[in-house]
PDB file of C-alpha atoms in Angstrom:
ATOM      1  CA  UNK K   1    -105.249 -82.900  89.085  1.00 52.00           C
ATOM      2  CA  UNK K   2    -106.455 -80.402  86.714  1.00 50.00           C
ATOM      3  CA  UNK K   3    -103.606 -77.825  88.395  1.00 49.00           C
ATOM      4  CA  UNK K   4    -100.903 -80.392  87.886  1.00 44.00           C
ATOM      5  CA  UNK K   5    -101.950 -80.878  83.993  1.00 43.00           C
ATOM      6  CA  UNK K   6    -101.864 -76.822  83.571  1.00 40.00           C
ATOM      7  CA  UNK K   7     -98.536 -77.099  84.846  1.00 42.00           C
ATOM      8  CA  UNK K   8     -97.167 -79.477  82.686  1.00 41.00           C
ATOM      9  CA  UNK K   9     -99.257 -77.643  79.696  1.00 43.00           C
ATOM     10  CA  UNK K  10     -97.660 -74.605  80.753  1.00 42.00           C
ATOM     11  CA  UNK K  11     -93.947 -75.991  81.080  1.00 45.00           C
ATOM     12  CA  UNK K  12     -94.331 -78.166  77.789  1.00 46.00           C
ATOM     13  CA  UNK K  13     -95.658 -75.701  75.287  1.00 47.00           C
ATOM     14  CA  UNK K  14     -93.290 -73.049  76.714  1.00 42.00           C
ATOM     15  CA  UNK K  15     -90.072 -75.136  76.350  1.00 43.00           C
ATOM     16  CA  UNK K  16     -91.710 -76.205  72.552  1.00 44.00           C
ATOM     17  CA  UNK K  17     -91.524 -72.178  72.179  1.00 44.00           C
ATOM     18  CA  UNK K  18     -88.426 -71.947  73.489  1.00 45.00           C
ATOM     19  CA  UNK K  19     -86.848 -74.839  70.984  1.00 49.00           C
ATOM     20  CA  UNK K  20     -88.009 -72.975  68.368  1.00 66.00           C
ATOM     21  CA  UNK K  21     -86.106 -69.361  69.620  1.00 87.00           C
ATOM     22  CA  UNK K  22     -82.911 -71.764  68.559  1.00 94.00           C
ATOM     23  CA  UNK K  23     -81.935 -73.901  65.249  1.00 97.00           C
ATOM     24  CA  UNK K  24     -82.482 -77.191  66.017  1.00 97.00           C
ATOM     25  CA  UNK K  25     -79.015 -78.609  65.498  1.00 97.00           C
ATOM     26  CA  UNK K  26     -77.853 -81.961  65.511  1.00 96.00           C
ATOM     27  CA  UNK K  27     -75.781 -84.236  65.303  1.00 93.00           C
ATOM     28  CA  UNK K  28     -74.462 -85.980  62.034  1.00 90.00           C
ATOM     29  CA  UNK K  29     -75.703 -89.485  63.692  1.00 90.00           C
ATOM     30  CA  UNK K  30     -79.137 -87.916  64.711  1.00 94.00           C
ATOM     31  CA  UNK K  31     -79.685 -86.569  61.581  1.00 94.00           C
ATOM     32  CA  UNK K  32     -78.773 -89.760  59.880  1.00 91.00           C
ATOM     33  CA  UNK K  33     -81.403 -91.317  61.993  1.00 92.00           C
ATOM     34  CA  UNK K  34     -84.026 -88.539  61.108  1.00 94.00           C
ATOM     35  CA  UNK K  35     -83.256 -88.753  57.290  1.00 92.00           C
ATOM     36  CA  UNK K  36     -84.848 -92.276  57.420  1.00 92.00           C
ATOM     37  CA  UNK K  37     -88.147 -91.498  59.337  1.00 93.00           C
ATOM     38  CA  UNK K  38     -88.489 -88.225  57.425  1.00 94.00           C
ATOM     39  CA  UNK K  39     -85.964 -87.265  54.504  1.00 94.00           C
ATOM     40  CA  UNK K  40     -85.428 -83.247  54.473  1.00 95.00           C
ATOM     41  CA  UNK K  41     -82.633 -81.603  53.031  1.00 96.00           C
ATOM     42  CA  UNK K  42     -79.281 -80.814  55.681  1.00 97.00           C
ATOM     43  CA  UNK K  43     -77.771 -77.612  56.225  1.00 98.00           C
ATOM     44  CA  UNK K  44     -74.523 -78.191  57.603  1.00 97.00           C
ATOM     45  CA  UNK K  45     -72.729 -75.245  59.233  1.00 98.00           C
ATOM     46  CA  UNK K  46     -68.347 -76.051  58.658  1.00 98.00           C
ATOM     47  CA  UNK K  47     -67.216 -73.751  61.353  1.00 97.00           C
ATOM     48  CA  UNK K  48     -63.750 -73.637  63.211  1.00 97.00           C
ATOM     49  CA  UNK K  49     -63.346 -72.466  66.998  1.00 96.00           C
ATOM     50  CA  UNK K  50     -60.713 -69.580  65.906  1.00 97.00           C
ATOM     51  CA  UNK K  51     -62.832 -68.243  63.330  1.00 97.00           C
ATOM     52  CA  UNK K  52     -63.905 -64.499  63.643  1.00 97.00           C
ATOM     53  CA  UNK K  53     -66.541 -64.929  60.870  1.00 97.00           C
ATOM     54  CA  UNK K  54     -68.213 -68.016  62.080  1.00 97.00           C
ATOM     55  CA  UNK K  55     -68.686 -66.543  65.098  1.00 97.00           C
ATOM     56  CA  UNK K  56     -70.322 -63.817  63.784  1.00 97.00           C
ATOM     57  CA  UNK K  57     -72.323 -65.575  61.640  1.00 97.00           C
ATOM     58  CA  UNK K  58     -73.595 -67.720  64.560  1.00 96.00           C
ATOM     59  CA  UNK K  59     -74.540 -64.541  66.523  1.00 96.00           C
ATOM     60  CA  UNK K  60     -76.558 -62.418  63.830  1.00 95.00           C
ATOM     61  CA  UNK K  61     -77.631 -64.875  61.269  1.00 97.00           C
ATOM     62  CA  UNK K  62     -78.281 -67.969  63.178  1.00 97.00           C
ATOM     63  CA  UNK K  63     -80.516 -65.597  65.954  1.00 97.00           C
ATOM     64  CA  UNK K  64     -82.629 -64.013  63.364  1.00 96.00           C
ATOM     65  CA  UNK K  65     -85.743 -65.254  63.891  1.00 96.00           C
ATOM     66  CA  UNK K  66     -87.269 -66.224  60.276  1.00 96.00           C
ATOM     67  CA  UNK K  67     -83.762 -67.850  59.613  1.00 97.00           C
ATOM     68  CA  UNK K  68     -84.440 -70.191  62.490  1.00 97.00           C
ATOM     69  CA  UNK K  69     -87.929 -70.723  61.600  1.00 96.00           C
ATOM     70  CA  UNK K  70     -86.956 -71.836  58.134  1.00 97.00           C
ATOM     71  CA  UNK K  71     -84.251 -73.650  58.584  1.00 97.00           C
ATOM     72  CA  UNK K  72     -86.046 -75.581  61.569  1.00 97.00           C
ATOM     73  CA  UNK K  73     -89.053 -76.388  58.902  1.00 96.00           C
ATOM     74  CA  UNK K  74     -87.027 -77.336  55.855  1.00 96.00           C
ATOM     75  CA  UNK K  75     -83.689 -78.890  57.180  1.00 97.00           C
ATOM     76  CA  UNK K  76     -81.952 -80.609  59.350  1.00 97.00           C
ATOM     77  CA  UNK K  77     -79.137 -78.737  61.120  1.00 98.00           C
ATOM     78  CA  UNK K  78     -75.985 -79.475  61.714  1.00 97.00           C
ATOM     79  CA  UNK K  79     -72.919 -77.760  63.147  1.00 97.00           C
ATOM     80  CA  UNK K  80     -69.695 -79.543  62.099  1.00 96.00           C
ATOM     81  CA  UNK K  81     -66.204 -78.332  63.529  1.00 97.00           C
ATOM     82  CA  UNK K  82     -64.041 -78.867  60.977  1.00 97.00           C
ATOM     83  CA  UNK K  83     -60.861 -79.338  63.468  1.00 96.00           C
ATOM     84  CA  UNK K  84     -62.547 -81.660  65.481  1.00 93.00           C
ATOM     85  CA  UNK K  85     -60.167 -84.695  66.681  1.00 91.00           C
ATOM     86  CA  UNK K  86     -62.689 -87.477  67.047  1.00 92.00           C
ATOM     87  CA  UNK K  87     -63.601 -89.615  63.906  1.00 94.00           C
ATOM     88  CA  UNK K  88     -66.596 -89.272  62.356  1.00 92.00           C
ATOM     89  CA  UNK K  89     -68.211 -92.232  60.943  1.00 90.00           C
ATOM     90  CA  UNK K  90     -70.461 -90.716  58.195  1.00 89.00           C
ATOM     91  CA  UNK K  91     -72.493 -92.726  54.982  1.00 87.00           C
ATOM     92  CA  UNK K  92     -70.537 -95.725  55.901  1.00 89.00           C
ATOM     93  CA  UNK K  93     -66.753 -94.313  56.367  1.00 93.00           C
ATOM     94  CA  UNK K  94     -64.831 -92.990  59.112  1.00 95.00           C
ATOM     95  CA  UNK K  95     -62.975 -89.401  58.798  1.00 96.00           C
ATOM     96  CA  UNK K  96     -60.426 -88.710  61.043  1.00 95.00           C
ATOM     97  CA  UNK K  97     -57.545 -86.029  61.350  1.00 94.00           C
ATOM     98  CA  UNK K  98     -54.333 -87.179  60.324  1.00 88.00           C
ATOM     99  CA  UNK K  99     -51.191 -86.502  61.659  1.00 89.00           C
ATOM    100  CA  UNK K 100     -50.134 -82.677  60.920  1.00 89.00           C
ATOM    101  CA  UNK K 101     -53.146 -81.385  60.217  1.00 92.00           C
ATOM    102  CA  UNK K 102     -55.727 -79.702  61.891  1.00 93.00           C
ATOM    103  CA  UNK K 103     -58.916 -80.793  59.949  1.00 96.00           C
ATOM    104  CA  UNK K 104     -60.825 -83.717  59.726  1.00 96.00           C
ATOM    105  CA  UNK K 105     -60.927 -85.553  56.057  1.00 96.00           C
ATOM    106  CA  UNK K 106     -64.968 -84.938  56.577  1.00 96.00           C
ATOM    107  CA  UNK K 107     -64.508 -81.310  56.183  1.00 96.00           C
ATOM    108  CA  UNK K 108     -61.700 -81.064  53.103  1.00 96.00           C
ATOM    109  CA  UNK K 109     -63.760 -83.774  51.478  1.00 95.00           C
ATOM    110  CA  UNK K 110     -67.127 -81.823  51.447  1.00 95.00           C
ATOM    111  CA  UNK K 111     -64.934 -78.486  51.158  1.00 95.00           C
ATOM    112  CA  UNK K 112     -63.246 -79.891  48.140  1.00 94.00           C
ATOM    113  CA  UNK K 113     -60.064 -79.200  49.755  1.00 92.00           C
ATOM    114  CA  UNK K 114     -60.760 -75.041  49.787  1.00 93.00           C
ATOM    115  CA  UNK K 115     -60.701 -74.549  53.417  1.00 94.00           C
ATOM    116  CA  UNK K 116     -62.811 -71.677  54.133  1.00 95.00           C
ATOM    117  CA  UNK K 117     -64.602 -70.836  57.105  1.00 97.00           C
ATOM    118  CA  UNK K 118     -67.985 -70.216  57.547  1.00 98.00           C
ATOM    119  CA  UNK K 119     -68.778 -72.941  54.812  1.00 97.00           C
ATOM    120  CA  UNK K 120     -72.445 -73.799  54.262  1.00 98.00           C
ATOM    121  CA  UNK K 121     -72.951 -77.370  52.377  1.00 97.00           C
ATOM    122  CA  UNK K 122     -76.627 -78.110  51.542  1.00 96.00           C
ATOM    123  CA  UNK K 123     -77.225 -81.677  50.989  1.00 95.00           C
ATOM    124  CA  UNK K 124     -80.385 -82.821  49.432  1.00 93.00           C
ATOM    125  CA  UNK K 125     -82.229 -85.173  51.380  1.00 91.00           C
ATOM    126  CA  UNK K 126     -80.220 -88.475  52.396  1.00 86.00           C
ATOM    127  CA  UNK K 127     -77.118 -86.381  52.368  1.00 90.00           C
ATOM    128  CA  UNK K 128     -77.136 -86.300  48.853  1.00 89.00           C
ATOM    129  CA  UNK K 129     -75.032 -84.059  46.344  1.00 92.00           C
ATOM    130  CA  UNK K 130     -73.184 -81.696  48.758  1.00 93.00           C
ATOM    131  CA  UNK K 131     -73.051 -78.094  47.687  1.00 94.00           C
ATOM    132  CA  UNK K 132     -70.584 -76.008  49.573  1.00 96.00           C
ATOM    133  CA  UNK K 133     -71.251 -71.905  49.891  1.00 96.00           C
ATOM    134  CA  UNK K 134     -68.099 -70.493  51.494  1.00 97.00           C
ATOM    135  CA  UNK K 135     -67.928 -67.330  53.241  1.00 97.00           C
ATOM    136  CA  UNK K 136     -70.676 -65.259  55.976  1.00 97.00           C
ATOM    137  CA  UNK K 137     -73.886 -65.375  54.927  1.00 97.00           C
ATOM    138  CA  UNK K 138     -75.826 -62.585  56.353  1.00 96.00           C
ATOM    139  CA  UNK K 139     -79.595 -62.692  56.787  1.00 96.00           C
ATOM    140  CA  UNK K 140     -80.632 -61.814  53.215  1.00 96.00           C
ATOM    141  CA  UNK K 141     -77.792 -63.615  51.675  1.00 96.00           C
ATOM    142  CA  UNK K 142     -78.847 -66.698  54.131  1.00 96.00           C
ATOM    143  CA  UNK K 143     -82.381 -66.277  52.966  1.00 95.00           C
ATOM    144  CA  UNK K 144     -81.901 -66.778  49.274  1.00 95.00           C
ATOM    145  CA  UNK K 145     -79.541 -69.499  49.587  1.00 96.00           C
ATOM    146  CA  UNK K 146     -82.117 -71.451  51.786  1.00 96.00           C
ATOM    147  CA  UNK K 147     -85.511 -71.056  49.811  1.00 95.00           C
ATOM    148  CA  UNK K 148     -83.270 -71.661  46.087  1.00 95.00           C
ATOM    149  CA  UNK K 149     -82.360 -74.887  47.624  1.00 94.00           C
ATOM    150  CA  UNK K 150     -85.015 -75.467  49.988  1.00 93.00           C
ATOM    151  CA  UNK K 151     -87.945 -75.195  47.593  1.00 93.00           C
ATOM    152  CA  UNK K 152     -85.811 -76.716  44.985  1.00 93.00           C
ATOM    153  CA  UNK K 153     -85.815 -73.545  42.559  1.00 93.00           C
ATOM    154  CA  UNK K 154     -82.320 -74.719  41.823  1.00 92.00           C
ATOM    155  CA  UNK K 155     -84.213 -77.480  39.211  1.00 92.00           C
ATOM    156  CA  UNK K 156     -85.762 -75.431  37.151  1.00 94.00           C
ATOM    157  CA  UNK K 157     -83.908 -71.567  37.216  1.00 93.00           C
ATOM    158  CA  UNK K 158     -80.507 -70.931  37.457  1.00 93.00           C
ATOM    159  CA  UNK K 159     -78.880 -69.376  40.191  1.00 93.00           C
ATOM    160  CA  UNK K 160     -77.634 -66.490  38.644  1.00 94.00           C
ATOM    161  CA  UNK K 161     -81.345 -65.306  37.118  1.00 93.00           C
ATOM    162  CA  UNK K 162     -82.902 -66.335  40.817  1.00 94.00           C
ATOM    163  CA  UNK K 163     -80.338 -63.876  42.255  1.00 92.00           C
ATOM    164  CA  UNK K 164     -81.708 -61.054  40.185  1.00 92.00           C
ATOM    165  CA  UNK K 165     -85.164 -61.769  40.897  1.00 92.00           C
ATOM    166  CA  UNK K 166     -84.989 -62.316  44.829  1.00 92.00           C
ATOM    167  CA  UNK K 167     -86.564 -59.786  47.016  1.00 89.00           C
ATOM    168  CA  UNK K 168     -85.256 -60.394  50.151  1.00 85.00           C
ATOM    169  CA  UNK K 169     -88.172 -60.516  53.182  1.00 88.00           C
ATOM    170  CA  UNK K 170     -86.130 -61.165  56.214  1.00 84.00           C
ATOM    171  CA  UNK K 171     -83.962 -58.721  58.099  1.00 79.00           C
TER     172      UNK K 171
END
């Protein structure tokens, strides 16, 4: 018995470790779901499948290891293809793709209609006032973003006198 419970200790707290070697995403429903047991703020990754940067971005940003821890802690993570063909019912309306286009109405409505990809959007929590932040974001970059919104700097200093004040930690 006590063999059979070091096993499962042993398979359990390894797979916890491993969940954490990976951002936790999920999907708009789940975190929907988690936003009412626990609100946290949402960083939602706009990606496309043909995009060079996004994939780049998902190998050497998204792997770094404090960038995962952080974003694990403080968010909830989402990865959102913006050409996706299925309709997305999100905050009580469906977005679909219409005819002759490749993108979903989700996507040019939080994009504001400039559709670049990688696009960060940072909700607060409850998927509140959307902030989109086109473009790569390497690590530091990623880092500065994610603590000015995540520890809600953005309320009391402006971005641009954060910016000259960050020290980046993470590499």
């Amino acid at each position: 018995m006590k063999n059979l419970f070091l096993i499962a200790f042993i398979f359990f707290g390894s797979f916890q470790l491993y969940a954490q070697d990976k951002i936790q995403w999920m999907s708009m429903n789940d975190a929907l779901e988690a936003q009412k047991e626990t609100p946290k703020k949402i960083f939602m990754d706009v990606y496309t499948d043909w995009c060079g940067w996004c994939k780049k971005m998902e190998k050497s940003t998204f792997t770094n290891p404090e960038v995962i821890k952080y974003i694990n802690e403080h968010y909830y993570a989402i990865r959102f293809n913006a050409e996706q063909k299925e309709p997305i019912r999100f905050m009580g309306k469906t977005y679909e793709t219409k005819p002759g286009s490749n993108t979903n109405e989700l996507a040019i409505e939080l994009l504001h209609g400039q559709m670049s990809y990688p696009t960060t959007v940072i909700f607060e929590e409850n998927f509140l006032n959307p902030q989109p932040i086109p473009g790569y974001l390497d690590v530091p970059t990623c880092e500065m973003i994610v603590k000015y919104l995540g520890e809600n700097l953005y309320r009391t200093k402006g971005f641009a006198d954060y910016q000259k004040e960050f020290k980046a930690t993470w590499h």
